[in-house]
mmCIF file of C-alpha atoms in Angstrom:
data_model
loop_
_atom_site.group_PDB
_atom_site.id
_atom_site.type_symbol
_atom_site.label_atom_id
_atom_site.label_comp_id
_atom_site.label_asym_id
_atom_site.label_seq_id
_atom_site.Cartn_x
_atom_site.Cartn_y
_atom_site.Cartn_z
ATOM 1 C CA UNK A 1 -3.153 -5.980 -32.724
ATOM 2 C CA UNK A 2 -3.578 -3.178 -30.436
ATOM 3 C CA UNK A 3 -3.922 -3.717 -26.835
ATOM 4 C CA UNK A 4 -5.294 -0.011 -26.602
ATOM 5 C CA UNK A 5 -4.982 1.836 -30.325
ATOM 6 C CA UNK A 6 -4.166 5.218 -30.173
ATOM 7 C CA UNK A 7 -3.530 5.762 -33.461
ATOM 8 C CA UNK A 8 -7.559 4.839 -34.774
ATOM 9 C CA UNK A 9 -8.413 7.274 -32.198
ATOM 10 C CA UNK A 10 -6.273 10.248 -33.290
ATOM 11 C CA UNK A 11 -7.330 9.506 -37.113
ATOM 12 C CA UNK A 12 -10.981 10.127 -36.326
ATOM 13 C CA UNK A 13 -10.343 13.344 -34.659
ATOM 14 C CA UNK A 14 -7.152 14.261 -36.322
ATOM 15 C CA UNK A 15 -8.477 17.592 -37.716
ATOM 16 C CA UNK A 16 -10.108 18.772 -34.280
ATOM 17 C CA UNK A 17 -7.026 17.657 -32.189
ATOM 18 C CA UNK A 18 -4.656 19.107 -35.105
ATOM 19 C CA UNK A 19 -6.469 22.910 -34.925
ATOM 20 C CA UNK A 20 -6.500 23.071 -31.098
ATOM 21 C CA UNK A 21 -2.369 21.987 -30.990
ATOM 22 C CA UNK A 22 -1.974 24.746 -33.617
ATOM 23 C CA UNK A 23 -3.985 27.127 -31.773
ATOM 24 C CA UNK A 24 -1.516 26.498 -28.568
ATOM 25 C CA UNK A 25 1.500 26.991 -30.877
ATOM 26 C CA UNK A 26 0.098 30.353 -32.439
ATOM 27 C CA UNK A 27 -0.952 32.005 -29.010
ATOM 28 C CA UNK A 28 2.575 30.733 -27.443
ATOM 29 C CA UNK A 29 1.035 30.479 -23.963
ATOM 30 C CA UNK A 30 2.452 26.978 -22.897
ATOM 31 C CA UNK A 31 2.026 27.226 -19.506
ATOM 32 C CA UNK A 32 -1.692 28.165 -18.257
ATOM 33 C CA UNK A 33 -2.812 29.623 -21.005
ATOM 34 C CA UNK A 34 -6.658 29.893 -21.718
ATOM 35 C CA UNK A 35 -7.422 25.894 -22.623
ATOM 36 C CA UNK A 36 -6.703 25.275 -19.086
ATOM 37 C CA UNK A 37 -9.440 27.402 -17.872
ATOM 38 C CA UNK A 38 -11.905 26.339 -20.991
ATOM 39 C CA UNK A 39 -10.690 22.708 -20.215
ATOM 40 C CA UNK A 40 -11.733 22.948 -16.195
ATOM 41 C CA UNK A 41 -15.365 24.718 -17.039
ATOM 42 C CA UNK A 42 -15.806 21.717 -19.555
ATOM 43 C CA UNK A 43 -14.536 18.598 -17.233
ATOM 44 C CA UNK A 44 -16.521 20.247 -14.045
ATOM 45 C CA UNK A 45 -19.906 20.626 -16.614
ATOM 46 C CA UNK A 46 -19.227 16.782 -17.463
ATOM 47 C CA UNK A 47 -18.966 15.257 -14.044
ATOM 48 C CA UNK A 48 -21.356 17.608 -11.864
ATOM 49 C CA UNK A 49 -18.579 18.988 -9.969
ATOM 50 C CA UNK A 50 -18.577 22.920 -8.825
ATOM 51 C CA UNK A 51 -14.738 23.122 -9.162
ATOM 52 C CA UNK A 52 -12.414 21.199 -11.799
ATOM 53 C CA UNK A 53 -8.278 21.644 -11.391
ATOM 54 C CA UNK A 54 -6.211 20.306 -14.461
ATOM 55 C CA UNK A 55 -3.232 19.035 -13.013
ATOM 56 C CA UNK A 56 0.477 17.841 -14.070
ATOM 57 C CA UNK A 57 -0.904 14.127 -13.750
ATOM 58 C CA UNK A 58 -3.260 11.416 -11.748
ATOM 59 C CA UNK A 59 -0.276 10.993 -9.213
ATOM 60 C CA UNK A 60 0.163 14.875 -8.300
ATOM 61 C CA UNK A 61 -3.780 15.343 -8.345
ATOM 62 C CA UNK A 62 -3.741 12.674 -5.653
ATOM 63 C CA UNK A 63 -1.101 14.800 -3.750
ATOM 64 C CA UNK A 64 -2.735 17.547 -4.132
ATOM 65 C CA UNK A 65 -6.083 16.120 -3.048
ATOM 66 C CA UNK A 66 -3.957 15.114 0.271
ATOM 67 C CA UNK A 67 -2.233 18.203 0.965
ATOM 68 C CA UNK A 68 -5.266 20.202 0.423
ATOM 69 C CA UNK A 69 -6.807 18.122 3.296
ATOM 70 C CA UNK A 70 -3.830 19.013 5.623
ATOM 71 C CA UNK A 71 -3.036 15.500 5.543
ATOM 72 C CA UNK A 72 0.403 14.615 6.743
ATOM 73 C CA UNK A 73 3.020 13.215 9.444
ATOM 74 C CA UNK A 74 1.071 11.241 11.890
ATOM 75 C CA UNK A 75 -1.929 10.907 9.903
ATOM 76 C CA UNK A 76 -3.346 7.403 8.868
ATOM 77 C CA UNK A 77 -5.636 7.204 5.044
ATOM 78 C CA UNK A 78 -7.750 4.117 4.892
ATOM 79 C CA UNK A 79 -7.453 2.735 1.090
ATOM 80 C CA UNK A 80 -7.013 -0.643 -1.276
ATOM 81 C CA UNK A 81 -3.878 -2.238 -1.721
ATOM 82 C CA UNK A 82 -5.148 -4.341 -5.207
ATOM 83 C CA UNK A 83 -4.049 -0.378 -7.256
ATOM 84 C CA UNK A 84 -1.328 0.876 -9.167
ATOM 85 C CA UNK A 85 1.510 2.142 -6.355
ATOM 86 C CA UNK A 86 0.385 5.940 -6.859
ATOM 87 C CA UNK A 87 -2.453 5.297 -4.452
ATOM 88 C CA UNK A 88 -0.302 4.493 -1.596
ATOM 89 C CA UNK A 89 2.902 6.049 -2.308
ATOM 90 C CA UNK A 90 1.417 9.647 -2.511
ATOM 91 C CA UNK A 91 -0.133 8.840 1.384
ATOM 92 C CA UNK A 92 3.232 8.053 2.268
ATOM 93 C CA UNK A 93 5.014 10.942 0.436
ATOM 94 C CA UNK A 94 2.715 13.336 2.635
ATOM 95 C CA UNK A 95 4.276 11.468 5.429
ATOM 96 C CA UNK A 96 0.833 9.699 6.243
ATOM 97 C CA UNK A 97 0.527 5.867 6.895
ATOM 98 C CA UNK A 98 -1.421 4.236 4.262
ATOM 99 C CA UNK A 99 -3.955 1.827 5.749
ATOM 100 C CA UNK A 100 -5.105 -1.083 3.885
ATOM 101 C CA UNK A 101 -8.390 -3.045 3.516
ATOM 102 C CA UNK A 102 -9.334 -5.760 1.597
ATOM 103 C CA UNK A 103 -11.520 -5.500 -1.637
ATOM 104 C CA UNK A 104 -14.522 -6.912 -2.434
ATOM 105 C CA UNK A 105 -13.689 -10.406 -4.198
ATOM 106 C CA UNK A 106 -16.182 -9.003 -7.072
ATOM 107 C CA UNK A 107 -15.772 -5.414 -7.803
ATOM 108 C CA UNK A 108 -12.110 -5.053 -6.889
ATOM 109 C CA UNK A 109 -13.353 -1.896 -4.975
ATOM 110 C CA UNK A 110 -12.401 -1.423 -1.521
ATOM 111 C CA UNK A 111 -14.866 -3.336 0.404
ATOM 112 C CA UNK A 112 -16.825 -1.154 2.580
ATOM 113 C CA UNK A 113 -17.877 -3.729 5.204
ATOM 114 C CA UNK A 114 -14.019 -3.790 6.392
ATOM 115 C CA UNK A 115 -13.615 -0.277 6.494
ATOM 116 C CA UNK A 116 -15.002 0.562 10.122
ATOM 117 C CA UNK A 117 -12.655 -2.067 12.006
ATOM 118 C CA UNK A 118 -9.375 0.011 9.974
ATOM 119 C CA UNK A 119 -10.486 3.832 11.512
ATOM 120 C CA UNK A 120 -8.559 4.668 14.385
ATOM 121 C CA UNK A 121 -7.994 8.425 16.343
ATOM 122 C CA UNK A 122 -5.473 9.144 13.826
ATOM 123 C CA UNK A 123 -7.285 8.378 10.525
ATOM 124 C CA UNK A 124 -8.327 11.198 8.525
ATOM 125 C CA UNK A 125 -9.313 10.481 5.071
ATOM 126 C CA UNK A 126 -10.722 6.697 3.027
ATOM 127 C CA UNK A 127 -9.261 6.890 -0.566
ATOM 128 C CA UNK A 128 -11.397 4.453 -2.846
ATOM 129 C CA UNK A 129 -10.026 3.579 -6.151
ATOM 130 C CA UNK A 130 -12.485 3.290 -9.111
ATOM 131 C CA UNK A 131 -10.481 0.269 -10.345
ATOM 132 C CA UNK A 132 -10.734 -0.812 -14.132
ATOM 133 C CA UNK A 133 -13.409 1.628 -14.739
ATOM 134 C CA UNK A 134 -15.832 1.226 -12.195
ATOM 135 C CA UNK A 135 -16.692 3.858 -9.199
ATOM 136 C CA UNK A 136 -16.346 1.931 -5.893
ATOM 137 C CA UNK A 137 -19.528 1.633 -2.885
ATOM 138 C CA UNK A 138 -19.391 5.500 -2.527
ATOM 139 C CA UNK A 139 -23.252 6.001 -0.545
ATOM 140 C CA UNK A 140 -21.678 3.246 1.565
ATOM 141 C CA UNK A 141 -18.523 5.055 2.550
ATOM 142 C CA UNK A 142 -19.306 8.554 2.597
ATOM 143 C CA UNK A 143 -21.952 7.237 5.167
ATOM 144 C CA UNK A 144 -19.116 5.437 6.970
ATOM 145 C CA UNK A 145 -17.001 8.727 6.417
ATOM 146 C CA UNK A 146 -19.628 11.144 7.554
ATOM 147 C CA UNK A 147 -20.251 9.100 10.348
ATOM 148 C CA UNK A 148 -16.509 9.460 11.688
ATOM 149 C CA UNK A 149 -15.534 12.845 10.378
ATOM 150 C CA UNK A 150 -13.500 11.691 7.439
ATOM 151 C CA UNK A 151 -12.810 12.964 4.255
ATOM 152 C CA UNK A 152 -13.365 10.757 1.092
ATOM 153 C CA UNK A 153 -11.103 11.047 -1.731
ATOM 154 C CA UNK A 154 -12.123 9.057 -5.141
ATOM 155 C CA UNK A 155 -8.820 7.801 -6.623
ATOM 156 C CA UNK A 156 -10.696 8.054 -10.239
ATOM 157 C CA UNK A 157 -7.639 7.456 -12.202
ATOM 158 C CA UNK A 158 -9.567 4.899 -14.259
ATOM 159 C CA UNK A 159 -12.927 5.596 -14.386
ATOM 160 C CA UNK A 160 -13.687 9.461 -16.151
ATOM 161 C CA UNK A 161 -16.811 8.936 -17.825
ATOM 162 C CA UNK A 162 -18.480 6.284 -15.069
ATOM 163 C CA UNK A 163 -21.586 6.700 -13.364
ATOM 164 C CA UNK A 164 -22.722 5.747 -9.863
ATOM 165 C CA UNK A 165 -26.548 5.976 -9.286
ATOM 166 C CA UNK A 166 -27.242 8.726 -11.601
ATOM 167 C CA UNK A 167 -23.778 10.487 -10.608
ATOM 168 C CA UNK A 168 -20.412 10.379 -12.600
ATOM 169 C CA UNK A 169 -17.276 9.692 -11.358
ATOM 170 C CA UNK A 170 -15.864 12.684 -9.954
ATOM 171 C CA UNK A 171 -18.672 14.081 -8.491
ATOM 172 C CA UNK A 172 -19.129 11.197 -5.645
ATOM 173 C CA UNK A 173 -16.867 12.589 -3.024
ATOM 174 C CA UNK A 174 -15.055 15.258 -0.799
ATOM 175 C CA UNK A 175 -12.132 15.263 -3.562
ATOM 176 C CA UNK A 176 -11.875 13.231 -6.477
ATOM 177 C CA UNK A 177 -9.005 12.932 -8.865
ATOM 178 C CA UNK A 178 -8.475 11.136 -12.129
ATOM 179 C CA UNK A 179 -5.386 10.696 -14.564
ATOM 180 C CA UNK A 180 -5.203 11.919 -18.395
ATOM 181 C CA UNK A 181 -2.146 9.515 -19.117
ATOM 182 C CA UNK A 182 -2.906 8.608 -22.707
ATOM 183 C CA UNK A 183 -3.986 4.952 -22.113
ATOM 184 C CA UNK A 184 -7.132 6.143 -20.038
ATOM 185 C CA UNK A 185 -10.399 6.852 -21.256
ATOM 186 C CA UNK A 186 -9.821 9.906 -21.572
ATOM 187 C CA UNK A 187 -6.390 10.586 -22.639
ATOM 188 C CA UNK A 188 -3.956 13.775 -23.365
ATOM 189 C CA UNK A 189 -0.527 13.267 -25.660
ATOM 190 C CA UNK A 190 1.413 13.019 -22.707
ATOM 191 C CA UNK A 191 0.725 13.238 -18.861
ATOM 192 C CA UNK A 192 -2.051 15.129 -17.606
ATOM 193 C CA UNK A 193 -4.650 15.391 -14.255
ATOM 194 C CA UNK A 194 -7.444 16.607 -12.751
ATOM 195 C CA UNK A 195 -9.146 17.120 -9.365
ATOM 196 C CA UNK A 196 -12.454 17.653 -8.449
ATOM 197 C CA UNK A 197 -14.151 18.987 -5.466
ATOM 198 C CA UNK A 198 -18.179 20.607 -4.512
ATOM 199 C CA UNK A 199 -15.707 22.691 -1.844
ATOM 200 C CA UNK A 200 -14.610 26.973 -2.895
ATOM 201 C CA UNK A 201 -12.294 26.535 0.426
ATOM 202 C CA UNK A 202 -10.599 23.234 -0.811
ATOM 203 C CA UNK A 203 -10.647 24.234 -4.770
ATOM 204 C CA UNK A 204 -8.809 27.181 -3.902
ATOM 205 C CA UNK A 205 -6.548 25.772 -1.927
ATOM 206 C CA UNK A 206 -5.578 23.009 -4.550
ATOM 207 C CA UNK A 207 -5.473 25.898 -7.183
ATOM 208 C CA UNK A 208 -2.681 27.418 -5.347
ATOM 209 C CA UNK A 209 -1.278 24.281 -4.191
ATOM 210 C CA UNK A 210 -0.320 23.093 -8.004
ATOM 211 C CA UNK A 211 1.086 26.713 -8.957
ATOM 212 C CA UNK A 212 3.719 26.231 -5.705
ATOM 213 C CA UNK A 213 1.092 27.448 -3.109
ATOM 214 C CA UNK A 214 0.618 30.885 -4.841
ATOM 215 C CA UNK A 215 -2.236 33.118 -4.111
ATOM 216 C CA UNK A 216 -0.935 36.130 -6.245
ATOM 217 C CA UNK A 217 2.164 36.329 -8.328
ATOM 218 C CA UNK A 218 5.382 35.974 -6.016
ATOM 219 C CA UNK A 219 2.447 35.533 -2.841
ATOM 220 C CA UNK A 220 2.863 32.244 -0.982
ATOM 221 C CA UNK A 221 0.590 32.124 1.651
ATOM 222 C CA UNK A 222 1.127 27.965 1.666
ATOM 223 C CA UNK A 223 4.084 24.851 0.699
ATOM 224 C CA UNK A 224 2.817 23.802 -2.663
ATOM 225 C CA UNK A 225 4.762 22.563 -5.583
ATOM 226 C CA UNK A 226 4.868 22.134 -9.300
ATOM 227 C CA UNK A 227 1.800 20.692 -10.434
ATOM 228 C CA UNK A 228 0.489 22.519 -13.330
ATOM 229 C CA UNK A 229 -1.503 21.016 -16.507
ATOM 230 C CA UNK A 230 0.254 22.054 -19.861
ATOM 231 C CA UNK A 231 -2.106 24.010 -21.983
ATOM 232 C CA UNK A 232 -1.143 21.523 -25.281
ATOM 233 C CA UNK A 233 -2.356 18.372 -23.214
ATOM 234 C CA UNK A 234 -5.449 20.751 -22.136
ATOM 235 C CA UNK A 235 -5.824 21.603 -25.958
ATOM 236 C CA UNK A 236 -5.662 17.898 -26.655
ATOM 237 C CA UNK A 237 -8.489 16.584 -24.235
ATOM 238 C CA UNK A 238 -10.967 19.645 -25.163
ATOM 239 C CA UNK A 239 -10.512 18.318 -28.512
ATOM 240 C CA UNK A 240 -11.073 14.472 -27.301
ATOM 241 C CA UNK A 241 -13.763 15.454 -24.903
ATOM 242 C CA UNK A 242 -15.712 16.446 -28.022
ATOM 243 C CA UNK A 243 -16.403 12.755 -29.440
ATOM 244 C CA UNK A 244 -15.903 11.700 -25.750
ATOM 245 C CA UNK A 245 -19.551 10.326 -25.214
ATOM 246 C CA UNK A 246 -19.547 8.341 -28.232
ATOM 247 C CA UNK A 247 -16.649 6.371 -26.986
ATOM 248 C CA UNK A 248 -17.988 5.703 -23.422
ATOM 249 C CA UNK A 249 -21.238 4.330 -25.147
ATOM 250 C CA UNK A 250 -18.805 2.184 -27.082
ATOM 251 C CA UNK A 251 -16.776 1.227 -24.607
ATOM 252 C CA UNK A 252 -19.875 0.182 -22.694
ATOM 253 C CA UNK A 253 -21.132 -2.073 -26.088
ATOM 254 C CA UNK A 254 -18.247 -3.571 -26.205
ATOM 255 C CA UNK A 255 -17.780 -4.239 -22.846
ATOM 256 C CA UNK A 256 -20.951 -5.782 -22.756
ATOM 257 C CA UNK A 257 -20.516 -8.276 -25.623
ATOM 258 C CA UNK A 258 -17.149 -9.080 -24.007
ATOM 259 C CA UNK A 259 -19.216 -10.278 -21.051
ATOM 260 C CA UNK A 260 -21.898 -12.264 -23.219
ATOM 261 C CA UNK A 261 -19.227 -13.667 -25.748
ATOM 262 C CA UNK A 262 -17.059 -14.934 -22.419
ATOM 263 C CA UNK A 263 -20.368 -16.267 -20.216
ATOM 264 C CA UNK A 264 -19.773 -19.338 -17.973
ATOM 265 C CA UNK A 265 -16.118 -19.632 -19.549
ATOM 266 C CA UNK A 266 -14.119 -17.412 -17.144
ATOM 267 C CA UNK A 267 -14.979 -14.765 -14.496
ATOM 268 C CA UNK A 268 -15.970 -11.070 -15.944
ATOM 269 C CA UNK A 269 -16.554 -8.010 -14.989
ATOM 270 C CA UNK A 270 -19.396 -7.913 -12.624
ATOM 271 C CA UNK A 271 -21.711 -4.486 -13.319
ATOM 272 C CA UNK A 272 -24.168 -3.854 -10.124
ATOM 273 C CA UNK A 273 -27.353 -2.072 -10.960
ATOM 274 C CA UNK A 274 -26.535 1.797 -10.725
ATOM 275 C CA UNK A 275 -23.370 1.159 -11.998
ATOM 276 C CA UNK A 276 -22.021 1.814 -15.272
ATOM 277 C CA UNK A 277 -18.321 1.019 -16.339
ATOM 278 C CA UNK A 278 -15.986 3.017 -18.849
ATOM 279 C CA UNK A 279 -13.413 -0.573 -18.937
ATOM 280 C CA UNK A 280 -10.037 1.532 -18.784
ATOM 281 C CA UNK A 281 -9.471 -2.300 -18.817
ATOM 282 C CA UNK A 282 -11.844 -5.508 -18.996
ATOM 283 C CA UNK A 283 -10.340 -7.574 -16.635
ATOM 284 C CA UNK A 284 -11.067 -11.743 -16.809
ATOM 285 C CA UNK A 285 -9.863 -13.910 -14.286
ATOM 286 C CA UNK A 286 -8.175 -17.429 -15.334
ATOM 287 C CA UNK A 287 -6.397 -20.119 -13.769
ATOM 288 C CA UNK A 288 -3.022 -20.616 -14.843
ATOM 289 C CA UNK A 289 -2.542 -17.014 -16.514
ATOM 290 C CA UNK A 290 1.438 -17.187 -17.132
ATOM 291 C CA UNK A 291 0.549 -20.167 -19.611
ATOM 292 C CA UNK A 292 -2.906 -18.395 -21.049
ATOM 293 C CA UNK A 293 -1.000 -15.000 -21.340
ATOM 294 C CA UNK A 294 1.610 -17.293 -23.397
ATOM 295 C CA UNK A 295 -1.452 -18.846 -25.640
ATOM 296 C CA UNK A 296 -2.963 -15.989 -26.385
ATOM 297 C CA UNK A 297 0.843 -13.840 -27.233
ATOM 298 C CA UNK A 298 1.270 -16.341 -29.869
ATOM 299 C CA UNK A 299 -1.637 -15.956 -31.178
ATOM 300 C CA UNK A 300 -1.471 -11.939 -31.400
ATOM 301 C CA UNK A 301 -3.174 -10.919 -28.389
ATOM 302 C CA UNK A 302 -1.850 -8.590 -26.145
ATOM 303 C CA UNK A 303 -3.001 -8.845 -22.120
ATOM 304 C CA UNK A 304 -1.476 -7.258 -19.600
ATOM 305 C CA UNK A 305 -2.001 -7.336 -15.777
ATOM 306 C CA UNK A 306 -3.169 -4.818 -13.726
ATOM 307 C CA UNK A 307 -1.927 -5.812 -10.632
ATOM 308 C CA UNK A 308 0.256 -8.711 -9.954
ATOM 309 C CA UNK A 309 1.712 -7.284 -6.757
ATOM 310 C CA UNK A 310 -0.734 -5.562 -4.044
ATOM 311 C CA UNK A 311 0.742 -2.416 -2.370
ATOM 312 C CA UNK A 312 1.123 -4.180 1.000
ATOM 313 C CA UNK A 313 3.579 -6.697 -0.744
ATOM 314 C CA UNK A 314 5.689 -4.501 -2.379
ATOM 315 C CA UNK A 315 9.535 -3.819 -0.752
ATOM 316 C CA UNK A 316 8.782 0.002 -0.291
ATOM 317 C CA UNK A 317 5.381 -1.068 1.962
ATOM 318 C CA UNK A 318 7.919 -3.616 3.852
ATOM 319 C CA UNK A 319 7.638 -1.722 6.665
ATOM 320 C CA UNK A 320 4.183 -2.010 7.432
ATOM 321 C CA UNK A 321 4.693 -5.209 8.826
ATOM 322 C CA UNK A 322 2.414 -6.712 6.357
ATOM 323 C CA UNK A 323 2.748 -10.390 4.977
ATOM 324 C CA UNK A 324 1.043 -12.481 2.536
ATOM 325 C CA UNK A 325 -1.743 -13.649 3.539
ATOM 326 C CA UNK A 326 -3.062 -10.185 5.030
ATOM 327 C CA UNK A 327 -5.837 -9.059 2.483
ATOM 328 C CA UNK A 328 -6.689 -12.689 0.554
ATOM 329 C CA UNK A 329 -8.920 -11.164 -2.039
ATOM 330 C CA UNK A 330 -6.330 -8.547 -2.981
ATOM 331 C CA UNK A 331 -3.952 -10.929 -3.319
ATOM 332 C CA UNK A 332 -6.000 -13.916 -4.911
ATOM 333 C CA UNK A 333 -7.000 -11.531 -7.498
ATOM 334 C CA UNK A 334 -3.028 -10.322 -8.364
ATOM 335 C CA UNK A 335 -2.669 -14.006 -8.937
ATOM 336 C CA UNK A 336 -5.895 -14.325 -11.120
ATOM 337 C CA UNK A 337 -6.360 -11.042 -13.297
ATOM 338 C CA UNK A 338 -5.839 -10.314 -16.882
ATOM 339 C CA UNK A 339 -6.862 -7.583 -19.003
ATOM 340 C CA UNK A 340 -7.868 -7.898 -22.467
ATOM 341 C CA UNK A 341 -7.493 -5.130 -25.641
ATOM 342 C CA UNK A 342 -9.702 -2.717 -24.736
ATOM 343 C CA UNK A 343 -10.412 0.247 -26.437
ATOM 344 C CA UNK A 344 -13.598 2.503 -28.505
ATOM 345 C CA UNK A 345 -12.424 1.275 -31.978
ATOM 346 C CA UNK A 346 -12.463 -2.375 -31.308
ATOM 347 C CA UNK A 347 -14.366 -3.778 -34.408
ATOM 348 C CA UNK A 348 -16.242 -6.870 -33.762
ATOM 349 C CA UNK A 349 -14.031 -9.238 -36.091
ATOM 350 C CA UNK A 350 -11.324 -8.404 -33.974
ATOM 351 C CA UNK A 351 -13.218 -9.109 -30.481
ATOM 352 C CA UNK A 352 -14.299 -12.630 -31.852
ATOM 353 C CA UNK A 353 -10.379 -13.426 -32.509
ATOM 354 C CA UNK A 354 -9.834 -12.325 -29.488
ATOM 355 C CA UNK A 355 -12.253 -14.473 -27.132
ATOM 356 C CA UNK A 356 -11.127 -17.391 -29.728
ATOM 357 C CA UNK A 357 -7.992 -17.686 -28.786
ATOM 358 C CA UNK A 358 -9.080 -17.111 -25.001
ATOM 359 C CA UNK A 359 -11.204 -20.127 -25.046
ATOM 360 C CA UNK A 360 -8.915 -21.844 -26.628
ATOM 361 C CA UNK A 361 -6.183 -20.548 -24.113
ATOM 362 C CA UNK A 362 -8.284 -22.199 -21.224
ATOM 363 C CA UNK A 363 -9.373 -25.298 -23.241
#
């Protein structure tokens, strides 16, 4: 069994994905070529956004999304520490101080009601993750944002294809970012990015930015770096994008029969109204997970946990000053969470072996 299955995936739209590759390999224009530009016109018509910026991958589109900002050296960014390390490290790499606040003990999302106390004279951006699929509070802190002068930028690594109140993922703040790496929802054949932005000023500076701060050939006007989006991953997602609704609508079926199959027998996903979730993982919480994770590997399910350590626990955060005990939810839920397979081509027969051997995990 598949934890996510790649392979089903690439079967159904072998011949698409197939004829765009081929088309890359008989123009020869690796680097830029044209399904870069066809790729951002079709990712900004999806999510609502003016400007879309294929990138190298999720982790440069969030340094990107920072230097574009002028964030640096001195500079504090509010943001969760229950998120992959990306989220903080690229704050740091800027030379920033990342600045964390608890998440809400349901969504996972930073919790806006803690964000105010965190915003001092040097803090200059909030960066929300959309964790496990779902867009965080974002009317609640780009009020909170506006209010101070801050920018917003929507670490949407996990959630392409999610909708907040009408609006997708994406589309929801200053700058948003998400990741291509193959596992997400939507995936390229290797590692691939994308930022967003409603800004000219901002798009063109991130434009230039990822091509080593380039206005013109040989022009640098600006420090940039390396940060470009191969046109073969492009040519792979326009080809994905194309079936790309009819996996979000299964993703949200099966999500949703996850939830009724697993009622009252351990915590799920929790979907506000306005909300809808893509499930780049559904995340359960149990008691005693080392020893259900154990049940359910011998059984043939895969989990996987997504994340056992939060950021301000982790040696390279050491010097933060930050001990256990600081954000509770964060850390309650790194000792809690596990992900089940999770993916568009999960048949039912397989689900129902799947939440068997969960209950019988927790029996």
């Amino acid at each position: 069994m598949d934890f996510i299955d790649l392979k089903s995936q690439y079967k159904h739209s072998k011949s698409a994905i197939d004829a765009r590759i081929h088309a890359v390999l008989d123009h020869g224009q690796y680097i830029m070529g044209p399904e870069v530009a066809e790729l951002e016109s079709k990712l900004a018509d999806y999510t609502g956004a003016k400007h879309a910026i294929g990138v190298a991958d999720g982790t440069t589109a969030l340094m990107i999304a920072l230097m574009a900002l002028g964030i640096g050296a001195g500079d504090e960014v509010i943001t969760t520490p229950f998120t992959f390390i990306a989220t903080g490290e690229m704050i740091a790499l800027v030379g920033a101080t990342p600045v964390f606040v608890d998440v809400d003990p349901t969504s996972y999302n930073l919790d806006p009601a803690l964000i105010e106390a965190a915003i001092t004279p040097k803090t200059k951006a909030i960066m929300p993750v959309s964790l496990y699929g779902m867009c965080a509070d974002f009317d609640r802190i780009n009020a909170i944002a506006e209010k101070h002068g801050l920018a917003v930028i929507e670490d949407g690594a996990q959630s392409f294809g999610a909708s907040y109140h009408g609006k997708r993922s994406g589309a929801l703040s200053t700058i948003a970012t998400t990741s291509f790496f193959p596992s997400k929802p939507l995936g390229c054949y290797g590692d691939g990015g994308a930022c967003f932005t409603n800004d000219d000023a901002l798009a063109k500076k991130m434009r230039e930015i990822r091509i080593h701060g380039q206005d013109r050939r040989y022009h640098h006007p600006i420090i940039g770096l390396n940060g470009r989006l191969d046109t073969i991953q492009a040519a792979v997602l326009l080809a994905k994008l194309e079936t790309f609704d009819d996996e979000v609508t299964a993703r949200h079926r099966i999500g949703a029969r996850y939830s009724e199959l697993l009622k009252d027998k351990v915590r799920t996903p929790v979907l506000p109204a306005g909300y809808t979730s893509v499930y780049a993982q559904y995340t359960v919480e149990v008691d005693d997970r080392e020893a259900v994770q154990a049940k359910l590997k011998a059984a043939g399910v895969p989990t996987a946990v997504h994340y056992p350590i939060p950021l301000h626990l982790q040696p390279a955060f050491s010097s933060l000053g930050l001990g256990e005990g600081a954000f509770p939810h964060a850390e309650a839920a790194g000792k809690r969470v596990m992900s089940l397979p999770m993916h568009p081509f999960l048949d039912n027969a397989t689900q129902d072996k799947i939440v068997a051997a969960l209950l019988e995990a927790i029996a």
